[in-house]
DNA sequence: GCGACAG
DNA sequence: ATCTTGTCGC
């Protein structure tokens, strides 16, 4: 693993007014730890994570569900409630949701081969979206599937399921892809997080999309945390 | 200075 | 993320 230490992270999260400059420094260091190649064998388990917010309690509810791949049969689901101590700032989403996801991941008795996160991986202004951030800190293969664009330019992909176009950074680098997961619906934004390449991420995203726009892992994790939230109200 | 801006 | 009614399509 790289040289990222939790003390720096914990210190950062404690900052009352968000210390954006320190977050940027952290992302710069984290970027050097990202492995952009596929480093896992046969894909047998995938997991999806999502967050919902308990505004009154100032807490985040995180849920993670592990599925067998490619049949998408649920294997395990866990959740946790964590204090909300960082605001939502575009480009710094991982500092808000990352701690909850990391804590919840630790509760899994079955670890997935790939973790799918709601949001971007390398398709980020500094190349370190939440999928990279969480993937590196947990040292687990991770990828991001976002419902909308954060960074990068692209051409609209074809309208048929499976069609995709590259997401390009300002410097001309291919940082992700815009993928049509369902015919004639808004495409999703796929990008590598850690220990995976774009081609593998695209294949996984498409295989997990069972006729719906949002791939099963994150889609079901979303309904899971929504139910947990409802039950707490 | 003026937009853009994951969840 | 969250708020929030009806409504269009399979």
Coordinates of C-alpha atoms (C1' of nucleotides) in Angstrom, one line a residue:
Chain A
X1 CA 0.0 0.0 0.0
X2 CA 0.9 3.6 -0.2
X3 CA 1.9 6.1 2.5
X4 CA -1.5 7.4 3.3
X5 CA -2.0 7.6 7.1
X6 CA -5.2 7.7 9.0
X7 CA -4.0 10.3 11.4
X8 CA -3.8 12.9 8.8
X9 CA -7.2 12.0 7.6
X10 CA -8.7 12.0 11.1
X11 CA -7.2 15.4 11.8
X12 CA -8.6 16.7 8.6
X13 CA -12.1 15.5 9.4
X14 CA -12.0 17.2 12.8
X15 CA -11.4 20.6 11.3
X16 CA -14.6 22.6 12.1
X17 CA -14.5 24.9 9.2
X18 CA -13.6 22.6 6.3
X19 CA -9.9 22.8 5.7
X20 CA -10.0 22.7 2.0
X21 CA -6.3 23.3 1.4
X22 CA -5.4 20.4 3.6
X23 CA -7.9 18.3 1.7
X24 CA -6.2 19.3 -1.6
X25 CA -2.8 18.3 -0.2
X26 CA -4.2 15.0 0.9
X27 CA -5.6 14.3 -2.5
X28 CA -2.3 15.1 -4.1
X29 CA -0.6 12.5 -1.9
X30 CA -3.3 10.0 -2.4
X31 CA -3.1 10.3 -6.2
X32 CA 0.4 8.8 -6.1
X33 CA -1.0 5.7 -4.4
X34 CA -3.6 4.8 -7.1
X35 CA -3.0 1.7 -9.1
X36 CA -4.6 2.1 -12.5
X37 CA -4.3 -1.5 -13.6
X38 CA -6.6 -4.4 -12.8
X39 CA -5.1 -6.3 -9.9
X40 CA -7.7 -8.9 -9.0
X41 CA -8.3 -12.3 -10.4
X42 CA -11.6 -13.7 -11.4
X43 CA -14.5 -11.5 -10.4
X44 CA -16.8 -13.4 -8.2
X45 CA -18.2 -10.8 -5.8
X46 CA -19.1 -7.1 -6.3
X47 CA -20.4 -4.7 -3.6
X48 CA -22.3 -1.5 -3.8
X49 CA -22.2 1.3 -1.2
X50 CA -24.5 4.2 -0.7
X51 CA -25.3 7.0 1.9
X52 CA -28.5 8.6 3.1
X53 CA -28.6 11.5 5.6
X54 CA -30.3 11.8 9.0
X55 CA -30.4 15.5 9.1
X56 CA -32.0 15.9 12.5
X57 CA -29.3 13.6 14.1
X58 CA -26.5 15.0 11.9
X59 CA -25.6 11.5 10.9
X60 CA -24.9 9.6 7.8
X61 CA -26.3 6.1 7.3
X62 CA -24.1 4.0 5.1
X63 CA -25.1 0.6 3.6
X64 CA -23.0 -1.9 1.7
X65 CA -24.4 -4.9 -0.1
X66 CA -22.2 -7.7 -1.5
X67 CA -23.5 -9.7 -4.5
X68 CA -22.2 -12.7 -6.4
X69 CA -21.0 -11.9 -9.9
X70 CA -22.3 -12.1 -12.6
X71 CA -25.6 -13.5 -11.3
X72 CA -26.1 -10.7 -8.8
X73 CA -27.4 -12.8 -5.9
X74 CA -27.1 -11.0 -2.5
X75 CA -24.5 -12.5 -0.2
X76 CA -24.4 -10.0 2.7
X77 CA -25.5 -6.5 3.8
X78 CA -24.2 -4.3 6.6
X79 CA -24.7 -0.7 7.6
X80 CA -23.6 1.8 10.1
X81 CA -24.4 5.3 11.3
X82 CA -21.6 7.8 11.5
X83 CA -21.5 11.5 12.6
X84 CA -21.7 14.0 9.8
X85 CA -18.7 16.2 10.2
X86 CA -17.8 17.4 6.8
X87 CA -20.0 19.4 4.4
X88 CA -20.7 18.5 0.8
X89 CA -18.2 20.3 -1.4
X90 CA -17.9 19.4 -5.1
X91 CA -14.6 17.6 -5.5
X92 CA -14.3 16.7 -1.8
X93 CA -17.2 14.3 -1.5
X94 CA -14.9 11.6 -0.2
X95 CA -14.1 13.6 2.9
X96 CA -17.8 13.7 3.7
X97 CA -18.9 10.1 2.9
X98 CA -15.6 8.3 3.0
X99 CA -15.4 7.7 6.8
X100 CA -18.8 6.1 6.8
X101 CA -18.1 3.8 3.9
X102 CA -14.7 2.8 5.4
X103 CA -16.3 2.0 8.8
X104 CA -19.1 0.0 7.2
X105 CA -16.8 -1.9 5.0
X106 CA -15.0 -3.1 8.1
X107 CA -18.2 -4.9 9.2
X108 CA -18.3 -7.1 6.2
X109 CA -17.5 -10.7 6.9
X110 CA -17.3 -11.4 3.1
X111 CA -15.1 -9.0 1.2
X112 CA -15.9 -8.2 -2.5
X113 CA -13.4 -8.4 -5.3
X114 CA -14.6 -4.9 -6.5
X115 CA -16.4 -2.2 -4.6
X116 CA -18.7 0.1 -6.6
X117 CA -19.2 3.6 -5.3
X118 CA -21.8 6.3 -6.1
X119 CA -19.7 9.0 -7.7
X120 CA -16.5 9.4 -9.6
X121 CA -13.2 7.7 -9.6
X122 CA -10.5 9.3 -11.7
X123 CA -13.1 11.5 -13.5
X124 CA -12.3 14.2 -11.0
X125 CA -10.6 17.6 -11.2
X126 CA -7.5 16.3 -9.4
X127 CA -7.9 12.7 -10.5
X128 CA -9.0 11.5 -7.1
X129 CA -12.7 11.0 -6.8
X130 CA -14.4 9.1 -3.9
X131 CA -13.8 5.7 -5.6
X132 CA -10.0 6.3 -5.7
X133 CA -10.0 7.8 -2.2
X134 CA -11.9 4.9 -0.6
X135 CA -10.2 2.3 -2.8
X136 CA -6.7 3.4 -1.7
X137 CA -7.5 3.7 2.0
X138 CA -9.1 0.3 2.1
X139 CA -6.6 -1.1 -0.5
X140 CA -9.5 -2.7 -2.3
X141 CA -10.3 -2.7 -6.1
X142 CA -12.9 0.1 -6.5
X143 CA -14.7 2.0 -9.3
X144 CA -17.1 4.8 -9.5
X145 CA -20.5 5.1 -11.2
X146 CA -21.9 8.6 -11.1
X147 CA -25.4 9.7 -12.2
X148 CA -24.1 13.0 -13.4
X149 CA -20.8 14.6 -14.5
X150 CA -18.4 16.3 -12.2
X151 CA -15.4 16.8 -14.5
X152 CA -14.4 16.1 -18.0
X153 CA -15.7 16.7 -21.5
X154 CA -17.4 14.1 -23.7
X155 CA -19.6 13.5 -26.7
X156 CA -23.0 12.1 -26.2
X157 CA -22.8 8.3 -26.7
X158 CA -25.2 6.3 -28.9
X159 CA -28.7 5.8 -27.6
X160 CA -28.4 2.0 -27.4
X161 CA -27.4 0.1 -24.2
X162 CA -23.7 -0.6 -24.2
X163 CA -22.8 2.5 -26.2
X164 CA -20.1 4.7 -24.6
X165 CA -17.8 7.6 -25.3
X166 CA -14.6 8.6 -23.4
X167 CA -14.6 11.3 -20.7
X168 CA -11.6 13.5 -21.3
X169 CA -9.7 15.8 -18.9
X170 CA -8.5 19.3 -19.8
X171 CA -5.1 17.8 -20.6
X172 CA -6.6 15.3 -23.0
X173 CA -6.3 12.3 -20.8
X174 CA -9.0 9.6 -20.8
X175 CA -10.2 9.7 -17.3
X176 CA -13.5 7.7 -17.6
X177 CA -16.4 7.0 -19.8
X178 CA -20.0 8.0 -20.4
X179 CA -22.0 4.7 -20.6
X180 CA -25.5 4.1 -21.8
X181 CA -26.7 1.3 -19.4
X182 CA -30.2 1.3 -20.9
X183 CA -31.7 2.2 -24.2
X184 CA -32.7 5.8 -24.6
X185 CA -32.0 6.8 -21.0
X186 CA -29.5 9.3 -19.5
X187 CA -26.0 7.7 -19.5
X188 CA -24.0 7.1 -16.3
X189 CA -20.4 8.2 -15.7
X190 CA -18.0 5.3 -15.1
X191 CA -14.4 5.7 -14.0
X192 CA -11.7 3.6 -12.3
X193 CA -11.1 4.0 -8.6
X194 CA -8.2 1.8 -7.6
X195 CA -6.6 -1.5 -8.8
X196 CA -8.8 -1.5 -12.0
X197 CA -8.7 -0.2 -15.5
X198 CA -11.4 1.6 -17.4
X199 CA -12.2 -1.4 -19.7
X200 CA -12.9 -3.7 -16.7
X201 CA -15.0 -1.0 -15.0
X202 CA -17.1 -0.6 -18.1
X203 CA -17.7 -4.3 -18.4
X204 CA -18.7 -4.6 -14.8
X205 CA -21.0 -1.6 -14.9
X206 CA -22.8 -3.0 -18.0
X207 CA -23.0 -6.5 -16.6
X208 CA -24.5 -5.2 -13.3
X209 CA -27.1 -3.1 -15.2
X210 CA -30.0 -5.5 -15.3
X211 CA -32.2 -3.6 -17.6
X212 CA -32.2 -0.5 -15.4
X213 CA -30.1 2.6 -15.7
X214 CA -28.4 2.3 -12.3
X215 CA -26.4 -0.9 -11.9
X216 CA -27.7 -3.2 -9.2
X217 CA -25.0 -2.8 -6.5
X218 CA -25.4 0.9 -5.9
X219 CA -29.1 0.9 -6.8
X220 CA -30.0 -1.7 -4.2
X221 CA -27.6 -0.1 -1.6
X222 CA -29.6 3.0 -2.2
X223 CA -33.0 1.4 -1.5
X224 CA -31.4 -0.2 1.5
X225 CA -30.2 3.0 3.2
X226 CA -33.5 4.7 2.2
X227 CA -35.4 2.0 4.2
X228 CA -33.0 2.3 7.1
X229 CA -33.6 6.0 7.2
X230 CA -37.4 5.5 7.1
X231 CA -37.2 3.1 10.0
X232 CA -35.2 5.6 12.1
X233 CA -37.7 8.4 11.6
Chain B
dG1 C1' -14.8 38.4 -12.4
dC2 C1' -18.2 34.7 -13.9
dG3 C1' -19.8 30.0 -14.2
dA4 C1' -19.4 24.9 -13.0
dC5 C1' -20.0 22.0 -9.5
dA6 C1' -20.2 13.7 -7.8
dG7 C1' -23.8 13.3 -3.5
Chain C
dA1 C1' -28.3 14.2 -0.8
dT2 C1' -33.3 16.1 0.0
dC3 C1' -37.9 18.3 -1.1
dT4 C1' -42.1 16.8 -3.7
dT5 C1' -47.6 15.8 -7.6
dG6 C1' -48.8 14.4 -11.1
dT7 C1' -47.8 11.9 -15.1
dC8 C1' -45.6 9.4 -19.1
dG9 C1' -44.1 4.8 -20.7
dC10 C1' -43.4 -0.3 -20.4

